[in-house]
Amino acid sequence: MNRIQSVFKNRKDNEKLMGLFITAGYPDLDSTTDLILGFEKNGADIIELGMPFSDPLADGPTIQHSSDVAIQNGITMNRIFRMVQKVRKESEIPIILMGYMNPVLRYGVQNFTQKAAEAGVDGLIIPDIPLEEDGMIKEHAKKNSLDVIHLVAPNTSDARMKLADENSQGFVYCVSVTGVTGARDGDEVSKSVSRFIERVRANITTNPVMVGFGIKSYKDAKSIASNADGFIVGSALIDTIKTHYPNEGWQSELFSFVHSLKFGN
Amino acid sequence: MTTKTKKKTYNFPDSKGYYGQFGGKFVPEILIPAIQELEEEFNKAKDDPEFQKELAGLLDEYVGRPTKLTYANRLTEHYGKAKIYLKREDLCHTGAHKINNAIGQVLLARRMGKKRIIAETGAGQHGVATATACAKFGLECIVYMGEEDMIRQKLNVDRMRLLGAEVRSVTSGSKTLKDATNEAIRDWVTNVDTTFYIIGSVVGPHPYPMMVRYFHEVIGNETMEQIDKAEGRKPDYLVACVGGGSNAIGFFYPFIDDENVKIIGIEAAGFGVDSGKTAATMSKGTPGILHGSLSYLLQSEEGQIELAHSISAGLDYPGVGPEHAHLKDLGRVEYKAVTDEEAMKAVKLLSETEGIIPALETAHAFAWLENLMPKTSEDEIVVLNLSGRGDKDMGTISEYIREED
């Protein structure tokens, strides 16, 4: 059983798992591993580590900004692998690399999947690899025991949800709204999301489901993920960092926000 | 012999939208239903006589097709070699070939019941063409344009606004076409149910490269007929400029199976292919994924997209259509690059010899004549695609000439 499967297996009844997204190398190269370890201490169950790309076309301004900063900071794929290695010395939290296909392709898919697995990565989320194109990564990921997590959206048909389930391992990522990443009005999202998750539940029966996009508070998470196995927060973390970095105590501000997302206080 | 040459041997894309190893549909799941629906509707429309009739009618009465094939007698005399003909896409309504595709896609949008149109634009020609087609059909039109391009192509910004379009300034990244495309895709992801995205070149996820090619094939088809009428044969050379590559593919495609026709695509070298300030994707690029398809890209070792440079906003793009990438690898089309300076010289030469001021994009194709013509002979024929007129570039051209003086 891999680390992702373990966290879902050990999940308590009614517990919502919390997945946190952070762009590798944001706000600086040195903080990333500390942030991951701090997130874990404050309730994170899964880490999505963003691989920055110059042209993140499914992302809103917040994650675009974090990617730009990380690239300026000199982030590289090898540095990302070293960050994961460093976390692995102290933690078994599942780590999923999330990002666009081009940097992966440039690194070489075979080499990338091998190095990622060696570093201690558990899975991959590549938003611009839909089911049609996943032949490009599938076999290499499998060979290296990396889970491939597909996304479904409110406009995904029942048939494609079933296909996403068949072709995913670990969990299926439900995009709560049609749109780019970014914090939104939680009440509005939760209104439309419940029917979507109902449909997800009817079609996705093998994998757990995590819901993301637009969650920025404990209250949002409660209502948006009420019928899911967990929730994912990304942009709201980056926004919090942006507000406090590099003031003294920016990390503890961030960690207390993380704690409140999972526990409400 | 006739049966042999008429047999269609080149048959791309495949059913998955691939041109050899290039193409595909690398888009988020949210966009998959939209591109599937689009492909279905496009295939239906192609076979629908009503659609064809309406499209043909608009191309005739509104766009002004067929565009002329002009014999460039003084330019021919200047080089003293092969005869030079010009396919006059600059005479299309709005001043460039882009309207062929904009009209086609607007008709599709209408069939699909989409009332909100978005587009990206670099030089502004595609934006103007889209704004024009939207005005003609009473559709809402939003055009994304890089902040830098809005300065370089101010006249086109004013034209789009006058035509009733909203021009949204894009300030991310290089503030040019690449970033305008990112922003248009983000809009599409957000408003996918109501919105039709009119991509302006043979780029993007399948079926766009195939569909945009289809709407521009008229350029090559007319050329074939017109040169046959004028000379009783096919040309020896075709030359066109390549940014994303829409005018080139439309011009080349009907000739691809005829191996006696040598085909040359001209990219923008900017300050020079090896200067680090270039848009010569085919010469300097490596395979990668941008804006939904796999093609040659200007990118770093880490797979970050590099900023392109060209004096021409329409060629200032770090990618290229996947079919061009495939044609390069096949060796069927030869891709060459010319610098800003060479293009500017060509603007002057064509203006002075033929009384035609070409767009800066188009001038790149003409600049290649300096290399090509000495190798040709008097009994050969060269046809250039004069993809657009240069009025929009007068600011840039005047400034360049002033700096030289």
XYZ file of C-alpha atoms in Angstrom:
670
model
C 0.000 0.000 0.000
C 1.438 3.378 -0.912
C 1.332 6.516 1.184
C -1.737 7.943 -0.561
C -3.764 4.781 -0.090
C -2.678 4.638 3.556
C -3.993 8.062 4.460
C -7.357 7.277 2.946
C -7.445 3.894 4.698
C -6.570 5.412 8.057
C -9.081 8.204 7.685
C -11.480 8.418 10.629
C -15.221 8.328 9.995
C -16.468 11.744 8.975
C -12.962 13.131 8.803
C -12.264 15.203 5.716
C -8.721 14.815 4.514
C -6.941 18.060 3.784
C -4.716 18.356 0.732
C -2.577 21.482 0.544
C -1.035 22.914 -2.585
C 2.151 24.909 -2.438
C 4.256 26.098 -5.359
C 7.782 24.705 -5.045
C 10.218 27.565 -4.583
C 7.604 30.070 -3.433
C 8.059 32.447 -1.705
C 11.719 31.361 -1.668
C 13.715 28.227 -2.375
C 14.658 27.498 1.238
C 11.207 27.596 2.815
C 9.449 24.915 0.793
C 10.477 21.923 2.901
C 9.767 23.777 6.159
C 6.342 24.717 4.850
C 5.503 21.113 3.968
C 6.568 19.862 7.403
C 4.692 22.701 9.098
C 1.576 21.955 7.059
C 1.713 18.349 8.213
C 2.012 19.357 11.868
C -1.010 21.604 11.436
C -3.350 19.082 9.921
C -2.392 18.524 6.276
C -2.903 14.931 5.126
C -1.628 15.227 1.559
C 0.777 17.671 -0.085
C 0.489 18.819 -3.666
C 3.797 20.322 -4.613
C 3.462 22.647 -7.594
C 6.036 22.409 -10.377
C 6.143 25.993 -11.666
C 5.556 26.690 -15.338
C 5.884 29.966 -17.197
C 2.456 29.654 -18.850
C 0.001 28.143 -16.360
C -3.157 28.470 -18.427
C -5.514 26.777 -15.962
C -4.453 28.989 -13.095
C -5.746 32.289 -11.827
C -3.554 35.290 -10.932
C -2.548 33.960 -7.487
C -0.870 30.774 -8.673
C 0.468 32.530 -11.769
C 2.212 34.952 -9.428
C 3.672 32.198 -7.247
C 4.961 30.378 -10.343
C 6.617 33.527 -11.686
C 8.312 34.184 -8.348
C 9.498 30.566 -8.053
C 10.968 30.635 -11.561
C 12.730 33.904 -10.777
C 14.046 32.275 -7.612
C 15.678 29.673 -9.827
C 13.489 26.645 -9.218
C 14.426 23.568 -11.259
C 13.072 20.053 -11.449
C 16.155 18.701 -9.694
C 15.679 21.209 -6.882
C 12.081 20.025 -6.513
C 13.282 16.429 -6.222
C 15.807 17.477 -3.562
C 13.039 19.236 -1.610
C 11.039 16.024 -1.585
C 14.080 14.018 -0.501
C 14.598 16.404 2.384
C 10.987 16.094 3.520
C 11.257 12.308 3.320
C 13.983 12.301 5.995
C 11.383 13.428 8.494
C 7.966 12.644 7.144
C 5.822 10.076 5.378
C 3.152 12.544 4.253
C 1.968 11.710 0.716
C 3.490 14.097 -1.825
C 1.975 14.608 -5.236
C 3.721 16.678 -7.871
C 1.300 18.933 -9.678
C 2.051 20.945 -12.777
C 1.930 21.294 -16.524
C 3.274 18.752 -18.956
C 5.916 20.802 -20.744
C 8.585 20.882 -18.010
C 7.996 17.142 -17.485
C 8.362 16.450 -21.184
C 11.487 18.571 -21.351
C 13.023 16.661 -18.447
C 12.131 13.415 -20.201
C 9.094 11.471 -18.975
C 11.052 8.317 -18.192
C 13.781 10.152 -16.343
C 11.256 12.366 -14.561
C 9.103 9.529 -13.237
C 12.155 7.585 -12.124
C 13.754 10.527 -10.305
C 10.435 11.531 -8.756
C 9.857 8.042 -7.392
C 13.424 7.834 -6.075
C 12.957 11.142 -4.282
C 9.833 9.856 -2.553
C 7.027 11.295 -4.662
C 3.765 9.331 -4.563
C 1.682 10.665 -7.417
C 1.212 13.120 -10.260
C -1.502 15.597 -11.205
C -1.001 17.117 -14.644
C -3.992 19.277 -15.545
C -3.128 19.596 -19.229
C -2.967 15.824 -19.655
C -6.603 14.823 -20.139
C -7.568 11.152 -20.519
C -6.945 11.389 -24.278
C -3.271 12.107 -23.779
C -2.375 10.120 -20.690
C -0.604 7.484 -22.753
C 2.311 9.895 -22.576
C 2.819 9.315 -18.836
C 0.792 6.244 -17.861
C 3.302 3.434 -18.373
C 6.246 5.367 -17.010
C 4.262 6.322 -13.910
C 3.113 2.761 -13.381
C 6.608 1.377 -13.733
C 7.718 3.719 -10.969
C 4.652 3.159 -8.754
C 3.465 6.752 -9.105
C -0.278 7.328 -8.888
C -1.792 9.312 -11.748
C -4.671 11.453 -10.581
C -7.158 12.722 -13.128
C -9.486 15.658 -12.739
C -13.218 15.881 -13.305
C -15.268 19.078 -13.565
C -18.972 19.961 -13.358
C -19.231 19.692 -17.144
C -17.613 16.230 -17.265
C -20.039 13.607 -18.540
C -20.968 10.520 -16.503
C -19.120 8.330 -18.986
C -15.919 10.359 -18.668
C -16.169 10.342 -14.873
C -16.156 6.553 -15.036
C -13.127 6.657 -17.320
C -11.354 9.068 -14.960
C -12.032 6.630 -12.139
C -10.686 3.683 -14.130
C -7.550 5.559 -15.125
C -6.748 7.187 -11.793
C -5.016 5.824 -8.736
C -4.960 7.368 -5.276
C -7.977 9.618 -5.714
C -9.895 11.625 -8.295
C -9.626 15.399 -8.149
C -12.994 17.151 -8.483
C -12.761 20.694 -9.754
C -15.667 22.364 -7.953
C -16.401 25.032 -10.537
C -15.661 25.608 -14.190
C -12.881 28.124 -14.082
C -9.246 28.701 -13.262
C -7.749 28.191 -9.802
C -8.334 30.881 -7.208
C -10.201 31.636 -4.016
C -13.881 32.370 -4.609
C -17.078 33.159 -2.767
C -17.542 29.925 -0.828
C -21.311 30.164 -0.524
C -21.710 30.406 -4.253
C -19.435 27.450 -4.887
C -21.181 25.246 -2.337
C -24.577 25.960 -3.871
C -23.603 24.506 -7.222
C -21.204 21.877 -5.987
C -23.531 19.519 -4.124
C -25.276 18.142 -7.196
C -21.955 17.785 -8.940
C -20.481 15.766 -6.079
C -23.611 13.619 -6.038
C -22.968 12.781 -9.670
C -19.300 12.196 -8.913
C -20.269 9.748 -6.179
C -22.568 7.858 -8.518
C -19.878 7.459 -11.189
C -16.618 7.334 -9.280
C -16.784 4.246 -7.156
C -13.240 2.867 -7.055
C -11.259 5.905 -5.929
C -11.786 8.385 -3.106
C -12.681 11.902 -4.234
C -11.065 15.153 -3.199
C -12.670 18.454 -4.099
C -10.752 21.623 -4.852
C -10.913 25.115 -6.386
C -12.397 28.006 -4.457
C -11.967 26.780 -0.855
C -10.543 29.393 1.482
C -11.939 28.674 4.960
C -13.021 25.920 7.340
C -16.621 26.848 6.584
C -16.081 26.515 2.809
C -14.353 23.195 3.304
C -17.181 21.891 5.486
C -19.899 22.760 3.032
C -18.103 22.165 -0.282
C -16.543 18.859 0.771
C -19.496 17.596 2.794
C -20.039 14.662 0.482
C -16.398 14.165 -0.558
C -13.504 12.393 1.139
C -11.525 15.531 1.463
C -10.689 18.954 0.138
C -7.768 20.757 -1.433
C -6.648 24.331 -0.757
C -4.089 26.161 -2.846
C -4.651 29.762 -3.810
C -5.810 30.764 -0.311
C -2.441 29.592 1.071
C -0.510 31.527 -1.544
C -2.631 34.604 -0.797
C -1.832 34.237 2.906
C 1.886 33.971 2.187
C 1.680 36.992 -0.094
C 0.112 39.026 2.709
C 2.667 38.136 5.397
C 5.942 37.316 3.638
C 8.664 38.324 4.487
C 7.451 39.832 7.767
C 8.644 38.172 10.920
C 6.349 35.344 11.878
C 4.956 34.855 8.367
C 5.273 31.096 8.703
C 3.358 30.926 11.983
C 0.616 33.110 10.476
C 0.406 30.629 7.622
C 0.429 27.584 9.876
C -2.331 28.913 12.083
C -4.396 29.530 8.924
C -3.694 25.934 7.873
C -4.753 24.681 11.306
C -7.981 26.638 11.106
C -8.760 25.182 7.676
C -8.749 21.660 9.056
C -10.004 22.170 12.606
C -11.932 25.410 12.526
C -9.637 27.187 14.947
C 0.942 10.706 -64.485
C -2.137 12.755 -63.759
C -3.720 9.988 -61.703
C -0.522 9.634 -59.726
C -0.278 13.288 -58.770
C -3.977 13.566 -57.986
C -3.909 10.777 -55.427
C -4.002 12.275 -51.949
C -1.068 10.805 -50.080
C -0.685 13.386 -47.343
C -3.456 12.797 -44.849
C -3.096 14.579 -41.530
C -4.198 14.976 -38.782
C -5.094 11.459 -37.664
C -8.297 10.814 -35.713
C -6.619 11.912 -32.466
C -5.521 15.222 -33.899
C -1.889 14.304 -34.472
C 0.374 15.357 -37.311
C 3.039 12.689 -36.923
C 4.314 13.202 -33.392
C 2.869 16.726 -33.134
C -0.550 18.129 -32.271
C -2.942 16.493 -29.817
C -5.237 18.093 -27.260
C -3.356 19.059 -24.128
C -6.092 20.948 -22.329
C -7.722 20.761 -18.902
C -10.688 18.409 -18.533
C -13.046 21.415 -18.372
C -12.334 22.172 -22.039
C -12.695 18.630 -23.335
C -16.489 18.769 -23.805
C -16.076 22.062 -25.666
C -13.480 20.798 -28.121
C -15.394 17.562 -28.661
C -18.564 19.480 -29.410
C -16.636 21.794 -31.699
C -15.118 18.930 -33.662
C -18.505 17.286 -34.150
C -20.132 20.510 -35.250
C -17.250 21.369 -37.584
C -17.479 17.964 -39.256
C -21.221 18.351 -39.694
C -20.903 21.870 -41.060
C -18.287 20.804 -43.618
C -20.773 18.360 -45.103
C -23.752 20.688 -44.851
C -24.549 22.356 -48.216
C -26.347 25.195 -46.406
C -23.247 26.014 -44.377
C -21.037 25.828 -47.450
C -23.380 28.054 -49.383
C -23.482 30.678 -46.668
C -19.701 30.603 -46.210
C -19.071 30.869 -49.950
C -21.550 33.746 -50.191
C -19.835 35.689 -47.424
C -16.365 35.048 -48.845
C -17.585 36.402 -52.160
C -19.735 39.368 -51.176
C -18.217 40.401 -47.875
C -14.568 39.318 -47.823
C -14.041 40.017 -51.513
C -12.876 36.600 -52.702
C -11.396 35.333 -54.845
C -8.454 37.629 -54.147
C -6.303 38.463 -57.159
C -3.086 36.863 -58.268
C -0.871 39.759 -59.362
C 2.142 39.409 -61.634
C 4.914 41.445 -60.003
C 6.635 42.636 -63.166
C 8.991 45.203 -61.638
C 9.992 42.951 -58.755
C 10.626 40.231 -61.340
C 12.792 42.658 -63.342
C 14.612 43.680 -60.174
C 15.884 40.142 -59.639
C 16.022 39.217 -63.318
C 15.303 35.571 -62.634
C 12.058 33.595 -62.097
C 8.677 35.231 -62.605
C 7.169 36.444 -59.344
C 3.446 36.346 -58.609
C 1.680 37.684 -55.539
C -1.396 36.108 -53.969
C -3.212 39.186 -52.780
C -4.648 38.337 -49.360
C -3.933 41.971 -48.494
C -6.993 42.766 -50.596
C -9.329 40.827 -48.303
C -11.760 42.927 -46.306
C -9.888 44.114 -43.162
C -6.556 43.843 -44.964
C -5.306 40.331 -44.283
C -6.113 36.644 -44.707
C -7.320 36.363 -41.102
C -10.916 37.165 -42.027
C -11.298 33.822 -43.897
C -11.023 31.977 -40.623
C -12.896 34.510 -38.481
C -15.942 34.343 -40.738
C -15.821 30.542 -40.803
C -15.605 30.235 -37.037
C -18.281 32.844 -36.392
C -20.634 30.818 -38.585
C -19.799 27.761 -36.491
C -20.369 29.682 -33.248
C -23.772 30.723 -34.510
C -24.642 27.121 -35.398
C -23.676 26.106 -31.877
C -25.766 28.851 -30.297
C -22.809 30.618 -28.673
C -23.293 34.356 -28.439
C -20.115 35.377 -26.666
C -16.941 35.330 -28.745
C -13.402 35.606 -27.434
C -10.160 35.845 -29.352
C -6.463 36.497 -28.828
C -4.490 38.743 -31.098
C -0.868 39.650 -31.705
C -0.622 42.086 -34.588
C -4.295 42.834 -34.172
C -5.247 41.471 -37.590
C -7.022 38.441 -36.151
C -8.627 40.651 -33.520
C -9.870 43.052 -36.176
C -11.118 40.179 -38.334
C -12.962 38.640 -35.391
C -14.416 41.988 -34.287
C -15.542 42.535 -37.872
C -17.229 39.153 -38.175
C -18.894 39.649 -34.782
C -20.197 43.058 -35.837
C -21.582 41.533 -39.006
C -23.443 38.883 -36.993
C -24.292 40.947 -33.905
C -22.219 38.897 -31.462
C -20.455 40.042 -28.288
C -16.702 40.152 -28.893
C -13.830 40.255 -26.393
C -10.263 40.380 -27.672
C -7.219 39.688 -25.484
C -4.126 41.567 -26.538
C -0.724 41.982 -24.940
C -0.035 45.419 -23.535
C 3.094 45.772 -25.654
C 1.249 44.792 -28.822
C -1.460 47.346 -28.028
C 1.226 50.013 -28.272
C 2.836 48.567 -31.411
C -0.499 48.106 -33.166
C -2.495 51.028 -31.836
C -4.365 51.518 -35.058
C -5.779 48.008 -34.852
C -6.796 48.548 -31.232
C -8.784 51.589 -32.321
C -10.307 49.635 -35.187
C -11.449 46.803 -32.907
C -13.029 49.256 -30.483
C -14.788 51.063 -33.295
C -16.138 47.720 -34.446
C -17.725 47.279 -31.034
C -15.265 44.825 -29.510
C -13.890 45.044 -26.006
C -10.085 44.918 -26.077
C -8.627 43.555 -22.841
C -5.039 44.453 -22.150
C -2.856 41.563 -20.981
C -0.006 42.523 -18.668
C 1.395 39.122 -17.708
C 4.637 37.605 -19.042
C 5.981 39.136 -22.230
C 2.764 41.145 -22.720
C 2.495 39.799 -26.277
C 0.635 37.100 -28.206
C 1.687 34.177 -25.992
C 0.252 35.841 -22.916
C -2.865 37.051 -24.703
C -3.471 33.411 -25.646
C -3.046 32.265 -22.020
C -5.576 34.855 -20.928
C -8.062 33.906 -23.646
C -7.809 30.249 -22.602
C -8.426 31.235 -18.967
C -11.543 33.100 -20.044
C -12.642 30.063 -22.038
C -12.098 27.728 -19.065
C -14.248 30.034 -16.950
C -17.052 30.692 -19.439
C -16.941 27.531 -21.478
C -20.727 27.020 -21.591
C -21.505 30.344 -23.201
C -18.338 31.200 -25.039
C -16.795 30.325 -28.385
C -13.044 30.808 -28.619
C -11.963 31.843 -32.114
C -8.289 30.905 -32.301
C -6.516 32.952 -34.933
C -3.867 30.558 -36.142
C -3.218 26.882 -36.791
C -2.298 26.404 -33.138
C -4.169 25.221 -30.037
C -5.740 21.856 -29.289
C -7.265 19.659 -31.982
C -9.517 20.403 -33.874
C -8.300 24.033 -34.122
C -5.216 23.506 -36.304
C -7.276 21.376 -38.701
C -10.245 23.729 -38.685
C -8.249 26.925 -39.170
C -6.373 25.248 -42.038
C -9.688 24.314 -43.604
C -10.935 27.908 -43.574
C -7.693 29.121 -45.172
C -7.347 26.401 -47.815
C -9.221 28.721 -50.119
C -5.952 30.674 -50.505
C -4.079 27.732 -51.998
C -7.029 26.483 -54.015
C -7.527 29.858 -55.696
C -3.787 30.177 -56.299
C -3.708 26.823 -58.054
C -6.523 27.829 -60.359
C -5.180 31.323 -61.031
C -1.598 30.319 -61.781
C -2.924 27.617 -64.083
C -4.915 30.252 -65.914
C -1.970 32.661 -66.124
C 0.834 30.204 -66.871
C -0.867 26.915 -67.655
C 1.036 25.124 -64.925
C 1.887 24.864 -61.271
C 4.458 27.157 -59.656
C 7.991 25.992 -58.856
C 8.155 27.763 -55.531
C 5.706 28.874 -52.866
C 6.877 31.260 -50.178
C 4.932 32.457 -47.122
C 5.695 33.808 -43.669
C 5.149 31.636 -40.600
C 4.297 32.838 -37.112
C 1.675 30.390 -35.899
C 1.448 29.589 -39.589
C -2.159 30.072 -40.712
C -1.631 31.940 -43.970
C 1.197 29.577 -44.872
C -0.738 26.386 -44.236
C -3.766 27.607 -46.190
C -1.507 28.568 -49.084
C 0.672 25.420 -48.988
C -1.832 22.710 -48.193
C -3.424 22.171 -51.632
C 0.089 21.810 -53.115
C 1.562 19.432 -50.559
C 1.104 16.268 -52.604
C 2.781 17.819 -55.623
C 6.457 17.271 -54.988
C 7.513 19.408 -57.921
C 6.349 22.456 -56.017
C 9.068 23.534 -53.601
C 7.604 25.077 -50.479
C 9.355 27.517 -48.172
C 8.102 28.944 -44.880
C 9.823 32.024 -43.468
C 10.059 32.666 -39.758
C 11.113 35.785 -37.926
C 14.732 35.672 -36.800
C 14.339 38.946 -34.902
C 17.865 40.236 -34.241
C 19.224 36.954 -35.642
C 18.586 33.242 -35.140
C 21.388 32.979 -32.549
C 20.948 36.408 -30.976
C 18.702 35.240 -28.150
C 16.153 37.759 -29.418
C 14.355 35.734 -32.027
C 11.038 34.158 -32.929
C 12.567 31.454 -35.134
C 10.789 28.528 -33.531
C 11.604 25.995 -36.231
C 15.284 26.910 -36.389
C 15.902 27.156 -32.654
C 13.030 25.327 -30.997
C 12.629 21.910 -29.439
C 9.429 19.836 -29.115
C 7.144 20.905 -26.294
C 3.580 21.619 -25.236
C 2.075 25.086 -25.242
C -1.510 26.272 -25.662
C -2.918 22.791 -26.073
C -0.670 21.175 -28.634
C 2.720 19.577 -29.028
C 4.988 21.376 -31.463
C 8.337 23.124 -31.687
C 8.813 25.724 -28.974
C 11.363 28.239 -27.831
C 12.041 27.018 -24.313
C 14.694 26.804 -21.640
C 16.471 23.669 -20.423
C 13.837 23.543 -17.679
C 10.928 23.644 -20.104
C 9.969 27.250 -19.358
C 8.741 29.083 -22.430
C 11.157 31.741 -23.623
C 10.179 35.174 -24.792
C 10.171 35.542 -28.537
C 11.284 38.667 -30.323
C 10.284 40.009 -33.685
C 9.666 43.517 -34.925
C 6.468 42.065 -36.314
C 3.861 41.499 -33.613
C 2.170 38.777 -35.649
C 5.299 36.607 -35.725
C 6.348 37.337 -32.152
C 5.318 33.928 -30.810
C 7.502 31.210 -29.222
C 5.495 28.371 -30.786
C 4.318 27.293 -34.209
C 1.421 25.234 -35.537
C 1.915 21.468 -35.076
C 1.401 20.755 -38.758
C 4.359 22.971 -39.634
C 6.469 21.038 -37.131
C 5.445 17.855 -38.894
C 6.086 19.263 -42.387
C 9.534 20.310 -41.235
C 10.322 16.836 -39.917
C 8.976 15.279 -43.113
C 11.238 17.606 -45.061
C 8.287 18.604 -47.222
C 8.512 22.274 -46.339
C 11.769 24.103 -45.869
C 11.753 26.619 -43.028
C 14.100 29.574 -43.087
C 14.386 32.742 -41.032
C 15.018 36.401 -41.821
C 15.897 39.251 -39.459
C 13.979 42.397 -38.550
C 16.390 44.362 -40.703
C 15.980 42.128 -43.758
C 12.213 42.297 -43.397
C 12.311 46.072 -43.222
C 14.383 46.238 -46.432
C 11.793 44.047 -48.104
C 9.028 46.447 -47.048
C 10.822 49.233 -48.895
C 11.578 47.145 -51.958
C 8.035 45.905 -52.444
C 6.615 49.365 -51.807
C 8.947 50.992 -54.360
C 8.766 48.345 -57.070
C 5.146 47.244 -56.902
C 3.325 50.025 -55.088
C 2.264 47.625 -52.367
C 3.090 48.237 -48.712
C 3.132 44.794 -47.100
C 2.506 43.968 -43.453
C 5.716 43.418 -41.495
C 4.780 39.756 -41.122
C 4.381 39.382 -44.874
C 7.617 41.260 -45.537
C 9.534 38.354 -43.994
C 8.479 36.127 -46.887
C 9.605 38.770 -49.384
C 12.972 39.180 -47.657
C 13.766 35.563 -48.503
C 13.731 36.453 -52.204
C 17.252 37.838 -51.701
C 18.412 34.261 -51.062
C 16.012 32.423 -53.290
C 15.953 34.426 -56.506
C 19.627 34.049 -57.514
C 19.078 30.271 -57.469
C 16.060 30.413 -59.776
C 15.954 30.609 -63.555
C 13.918 32.741 -65.936
C 11.568 29.913 -66.863
C 10.570 29.270 -63.267
C 7.667 30.689 -61.264
C 7.630 31.874 -57.660
C 4.366 32.677 -55.884
C 4.418 34.587 -52.603
C 1.477 34.836 -50.294
C 0.965 38.536 -49.664
C -0.840 37.782 -46.420
C -1.571 41.321 -45.295
C -1.188 45.013 -45.995
C 1.122 47.255 -44.037
C -1.072 50.192 -43.021
C -1.214 48.914 -39.446
C 2.596 48.929 -39.286
C 3.200 52.480 -40.494
C 4.120 53.619 -36.959
C 6.759 50.902 -36.543
C 8.050 51.325 -40.093
C 8.408 55.128 -39.845
C 10.164 54.847 -36.504
C 12.578 52.257 -37.905
C 13.385 54.405 -40.928
C 13.900 57.472 -38.705
C 16.310 55.547 -36.461
C 18.254 54.383 -39.505
C 18.583 57.927 -40.781
